[in-house]
XYZ file of C-alpha atoms in Angstrom:
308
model
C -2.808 -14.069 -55.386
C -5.464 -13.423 -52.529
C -6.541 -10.495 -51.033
C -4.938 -9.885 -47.558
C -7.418 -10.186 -44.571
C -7.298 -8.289 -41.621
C -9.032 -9.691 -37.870
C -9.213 -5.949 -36.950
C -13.160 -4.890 -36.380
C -13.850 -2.574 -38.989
C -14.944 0.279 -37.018
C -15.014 1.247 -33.250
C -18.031 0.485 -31.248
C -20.273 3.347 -31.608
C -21.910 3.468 -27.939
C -18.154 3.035 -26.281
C -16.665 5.939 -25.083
C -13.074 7.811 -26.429
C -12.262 8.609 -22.681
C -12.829 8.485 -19.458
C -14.170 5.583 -17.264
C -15.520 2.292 -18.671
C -17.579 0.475 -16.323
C -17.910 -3.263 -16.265
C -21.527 -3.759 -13.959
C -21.871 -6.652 -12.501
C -25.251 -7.418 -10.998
C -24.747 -7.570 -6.999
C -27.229 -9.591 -4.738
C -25.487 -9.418 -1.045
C -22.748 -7.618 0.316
C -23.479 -4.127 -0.759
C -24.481 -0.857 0.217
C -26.112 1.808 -1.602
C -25.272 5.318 -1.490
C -26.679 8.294 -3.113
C -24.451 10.012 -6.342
C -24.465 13.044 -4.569
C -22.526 11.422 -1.508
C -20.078 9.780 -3.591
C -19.396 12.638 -5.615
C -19.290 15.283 -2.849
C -16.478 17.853 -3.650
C -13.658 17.984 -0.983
C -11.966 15.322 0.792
C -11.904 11.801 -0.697
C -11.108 11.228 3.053
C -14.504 12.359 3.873
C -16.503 10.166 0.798
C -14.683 7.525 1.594
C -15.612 7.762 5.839
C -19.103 8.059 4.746
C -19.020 5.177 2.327
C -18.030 2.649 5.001
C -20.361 4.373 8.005
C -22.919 3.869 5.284
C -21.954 0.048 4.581
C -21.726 -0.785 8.840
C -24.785 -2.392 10.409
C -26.555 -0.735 13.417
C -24.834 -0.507 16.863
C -21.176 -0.485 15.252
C -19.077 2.048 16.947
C -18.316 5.269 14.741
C -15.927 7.187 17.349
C -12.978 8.466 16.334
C -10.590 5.759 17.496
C -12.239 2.939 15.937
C -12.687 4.601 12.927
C -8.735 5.096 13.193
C -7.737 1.787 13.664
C -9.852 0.769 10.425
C -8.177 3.548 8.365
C -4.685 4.577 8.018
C -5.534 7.840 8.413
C -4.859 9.663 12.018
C -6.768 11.772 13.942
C -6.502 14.416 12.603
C -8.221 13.912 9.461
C -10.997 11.093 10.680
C -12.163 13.929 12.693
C -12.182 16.396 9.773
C -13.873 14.171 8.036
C -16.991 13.772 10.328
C -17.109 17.381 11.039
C -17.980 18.128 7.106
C -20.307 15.166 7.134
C -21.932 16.685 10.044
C -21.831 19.803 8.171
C -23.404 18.795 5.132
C -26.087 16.797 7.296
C -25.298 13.671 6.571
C -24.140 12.940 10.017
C -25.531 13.601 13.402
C -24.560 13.420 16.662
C -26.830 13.614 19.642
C -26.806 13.477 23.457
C -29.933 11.799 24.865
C -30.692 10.544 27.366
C -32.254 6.697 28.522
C -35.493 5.543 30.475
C -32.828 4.702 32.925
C -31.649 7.882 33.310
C -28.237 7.596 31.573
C -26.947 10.057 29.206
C -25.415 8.482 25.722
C -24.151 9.676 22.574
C -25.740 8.172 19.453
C -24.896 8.898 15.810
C -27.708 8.825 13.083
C -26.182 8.880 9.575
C -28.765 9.811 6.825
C -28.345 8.710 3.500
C -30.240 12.084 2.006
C -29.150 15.066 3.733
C -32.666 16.588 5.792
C -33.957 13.153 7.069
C -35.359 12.032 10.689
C -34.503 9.115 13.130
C -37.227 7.474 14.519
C -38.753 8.829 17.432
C -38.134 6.639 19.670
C -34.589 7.153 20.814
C -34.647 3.890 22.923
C -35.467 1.621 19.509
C -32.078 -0.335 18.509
C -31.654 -3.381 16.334
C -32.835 -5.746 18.380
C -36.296 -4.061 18.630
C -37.226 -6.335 15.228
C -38.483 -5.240 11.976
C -41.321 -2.395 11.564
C -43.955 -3.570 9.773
C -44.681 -2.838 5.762
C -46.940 -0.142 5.432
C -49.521 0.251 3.128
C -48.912 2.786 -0.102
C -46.308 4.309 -1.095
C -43.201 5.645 1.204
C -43.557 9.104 2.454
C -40.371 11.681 1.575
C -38.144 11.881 4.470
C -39.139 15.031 6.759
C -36.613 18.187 6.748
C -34.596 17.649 9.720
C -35.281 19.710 12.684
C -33.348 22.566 13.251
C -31.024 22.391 16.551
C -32.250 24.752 19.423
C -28.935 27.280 20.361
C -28.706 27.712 23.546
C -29.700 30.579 25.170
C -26.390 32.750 26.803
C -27.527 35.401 29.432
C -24.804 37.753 29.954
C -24.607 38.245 33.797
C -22.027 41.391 34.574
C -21.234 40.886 39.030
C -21.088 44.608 40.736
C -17.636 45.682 40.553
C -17.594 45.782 44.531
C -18.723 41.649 44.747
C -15.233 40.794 42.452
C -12.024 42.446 43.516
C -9.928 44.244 40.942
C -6.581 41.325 41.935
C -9.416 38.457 41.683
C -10.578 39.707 38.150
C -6.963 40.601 36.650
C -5.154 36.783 38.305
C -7.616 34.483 35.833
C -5.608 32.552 33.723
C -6.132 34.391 30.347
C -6.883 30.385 28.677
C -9.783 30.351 30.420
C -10.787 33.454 28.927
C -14.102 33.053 26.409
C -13.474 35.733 24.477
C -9.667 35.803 23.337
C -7.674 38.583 21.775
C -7.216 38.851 18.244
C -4.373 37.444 16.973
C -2.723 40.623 15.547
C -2.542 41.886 19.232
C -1.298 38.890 20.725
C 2.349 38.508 21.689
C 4.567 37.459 18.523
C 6.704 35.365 20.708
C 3.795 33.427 22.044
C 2.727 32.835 18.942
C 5.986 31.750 17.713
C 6.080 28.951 20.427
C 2.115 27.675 19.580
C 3.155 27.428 15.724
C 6.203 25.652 16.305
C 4.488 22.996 18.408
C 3.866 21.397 15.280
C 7.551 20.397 14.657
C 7.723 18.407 17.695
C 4.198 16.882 17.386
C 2.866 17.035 13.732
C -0.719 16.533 15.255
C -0.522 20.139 17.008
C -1.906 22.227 14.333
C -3.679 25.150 15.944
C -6.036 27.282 13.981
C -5.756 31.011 14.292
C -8.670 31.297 17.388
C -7.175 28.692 18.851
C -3.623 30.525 18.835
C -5.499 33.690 20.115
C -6.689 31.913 22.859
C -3.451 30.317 24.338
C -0.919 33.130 23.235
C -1.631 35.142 26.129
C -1.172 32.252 28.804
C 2.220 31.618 27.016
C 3.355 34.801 27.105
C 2.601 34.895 30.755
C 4.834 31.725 31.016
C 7.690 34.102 28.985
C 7.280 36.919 31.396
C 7.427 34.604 34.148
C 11.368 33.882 33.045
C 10.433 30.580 31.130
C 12.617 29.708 28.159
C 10.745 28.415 24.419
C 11.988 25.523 25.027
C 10.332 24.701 28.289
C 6.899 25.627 27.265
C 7.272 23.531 23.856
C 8.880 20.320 26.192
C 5.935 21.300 28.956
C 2.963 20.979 26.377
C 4.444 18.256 24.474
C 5.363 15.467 27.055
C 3.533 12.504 27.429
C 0.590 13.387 24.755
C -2.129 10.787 24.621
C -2.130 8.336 21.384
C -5.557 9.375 20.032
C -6.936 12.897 20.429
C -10.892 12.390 21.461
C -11.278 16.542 20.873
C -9.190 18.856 19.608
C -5.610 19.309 20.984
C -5.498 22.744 22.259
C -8.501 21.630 25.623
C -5.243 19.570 26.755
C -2.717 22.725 26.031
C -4.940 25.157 27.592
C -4.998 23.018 30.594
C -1.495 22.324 30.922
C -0.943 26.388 30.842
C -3.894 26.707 32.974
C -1.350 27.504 35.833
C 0.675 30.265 35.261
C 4.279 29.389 37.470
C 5.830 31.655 39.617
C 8.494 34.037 38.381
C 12.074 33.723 38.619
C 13.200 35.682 42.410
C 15.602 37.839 42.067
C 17.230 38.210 45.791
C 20.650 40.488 45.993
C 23.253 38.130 46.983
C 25.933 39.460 49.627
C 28.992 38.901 47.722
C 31.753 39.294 50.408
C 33.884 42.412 50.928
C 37.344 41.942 49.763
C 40.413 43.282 51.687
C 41.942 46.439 50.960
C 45.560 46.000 49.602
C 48.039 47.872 51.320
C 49.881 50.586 48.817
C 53.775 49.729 47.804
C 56.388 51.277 49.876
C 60.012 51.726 50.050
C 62.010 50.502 53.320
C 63.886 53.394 55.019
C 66.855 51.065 55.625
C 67.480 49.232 52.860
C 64.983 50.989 50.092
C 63.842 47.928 49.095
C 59.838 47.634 48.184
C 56.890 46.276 50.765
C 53.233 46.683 51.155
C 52.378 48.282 54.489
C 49.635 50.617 55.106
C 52.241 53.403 57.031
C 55.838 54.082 55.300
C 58.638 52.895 57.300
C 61.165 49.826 57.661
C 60.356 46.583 56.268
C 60.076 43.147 58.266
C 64.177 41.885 57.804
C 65.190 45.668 58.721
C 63.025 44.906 61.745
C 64.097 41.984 62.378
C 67.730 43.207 62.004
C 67.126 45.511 64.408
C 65.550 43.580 67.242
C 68.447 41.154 67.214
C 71.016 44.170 67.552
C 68.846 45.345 70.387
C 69.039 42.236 72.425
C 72.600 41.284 71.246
């Protein structure tokens, strides 16, 4: 009798992993983009890496804003613009205002593959300025990225005597730069900005943006407003995509505080005094009159013996 054979290998491959990933490489000659390990394994959003990995694969000049990056991803608002805001944290994104030979003042994004690099110096280069040459030696390490001035604020404080005391105290309080803290700020205000999100998922407020609308809503409450109206006031007729965050268009629908409620005494007319119950002194039976005496068929029995 033979020996039974078995197909089976007779050991595992040594180099193959137990776990994990297996990757199957294929060699790739067009249609790719390369992008840096420390990109694509960023910790955080996979919302973010993957935002990244297609700015990265777009050719100059295609629009990045937030609305065309929403109708390529399923994603809303919300999150694109999350998204950007730690790419732009982590410097892989930038986004400048400059300004043309022309005179005209545009927006343009540089995305740097390693965190710390520098666009050309010539803002008004763009992909149709052809090729720069090949230079001669070796490339030279991308610069550190200049740091971005902060602007200068100069605290100017008006003599008391130039502002009146009424002027200063009727500003709307959501134009105010420097909120109140949120544990001092009206609990039913706040009650109304956190519920916002019910009726309009894409109102999430953070807490300094709460701080800084609470006290314009609770003016709206003290002004005899209802809840209600100030959720159905801020919530009507939103926009489709959000180009900033939602609470510049909420602090300029409560930028007008209404008037309040008047409350004017009505004259409610007097009523006429009823006259008291009284007995008749002919017949006892009971009348209203305001003097005791004879009621109206005694009278009227009377009369007609009178004239009879």
């Amino acid at each position: 009798m033979a020996d039974p054979q078995s197909n089976a290998p007779s050991r595992a491959d040594a180099g193959a992993p137990t776990s994990g990933v297996i990757h199957v490489r294929t060699r790739l000659t067009a249609d790719f983009t390369v992008i840096s390990n420390a990109l694509a394994q960023m910790r955080g959003s996979a919302v973010t890496v993957g935002v990244a990995a297609y700015i990265a694969s777009l050719p100059d000049g295609t629009p990045v804003s937030i609305p065309a990056l929403c109708k390529h991803f399923s994603e809303g608002e919300i999150l694109i613009s999350r998204a950007l805001r730690e790419l732009e944290a982590a410097g892989y994104l930038e986004r400048r205002r400059e300004r043309t030979s022309t005179g005209h003042v545009r927006t343009r994004t540089y995305f740097y593959d390693v965190p710390g690099g520098d666009p050309d110096s010539d803002p008004d280069s763009g992909p149709d300025s052809g090729p720069d040459p090949e230079p001669d030696g070796p490339p030279e390490p991308p610069r550190p990225r200049r740091p971005r001035k902060q602007p200068v604020v100069v605290a100017v404080t008006p003599p008391s005597a130039a502002v009146p005391e009424t002027a200063r105290a009727s500003s709307s309080p959501a134009e105010a730069e420097t909120p109140v803290p949120l544990a001092d700020a009206d609990p039913k205000a706040v009650a109304v900005l956190t519920g916002l999100r019910r009726v309009d998922p894409r109102l999430i407020l953070s807490a300094r943006e709460t701080a800084r609308l609470a006290p314009a809503v609770a003016q709206w409450l003290a002004a005899g407003l209802l809840p209600t109206h100030i959720t159905d006031h801020l919530t009507a007729r939103l926009p489709d995509y959000f180009l900033t965050r939602p609470v510049g268009i909420l602090a300029y629908r409560l930028k007008e505080t209404p008037l309040p409620v008047p409350t004017r005494s009505v004259d409610l007319p007097t009523r006429p005094m009823v006259a008291p119950m009284r007995n008749c002194d002919g017949c006892e039976r009971a009348f209203r009159s305001a003097e005791p005496g004879r009621c109206r068929d005694c009278r009227a029995g009377d009369q007609l013996r009178a004239v009879g």
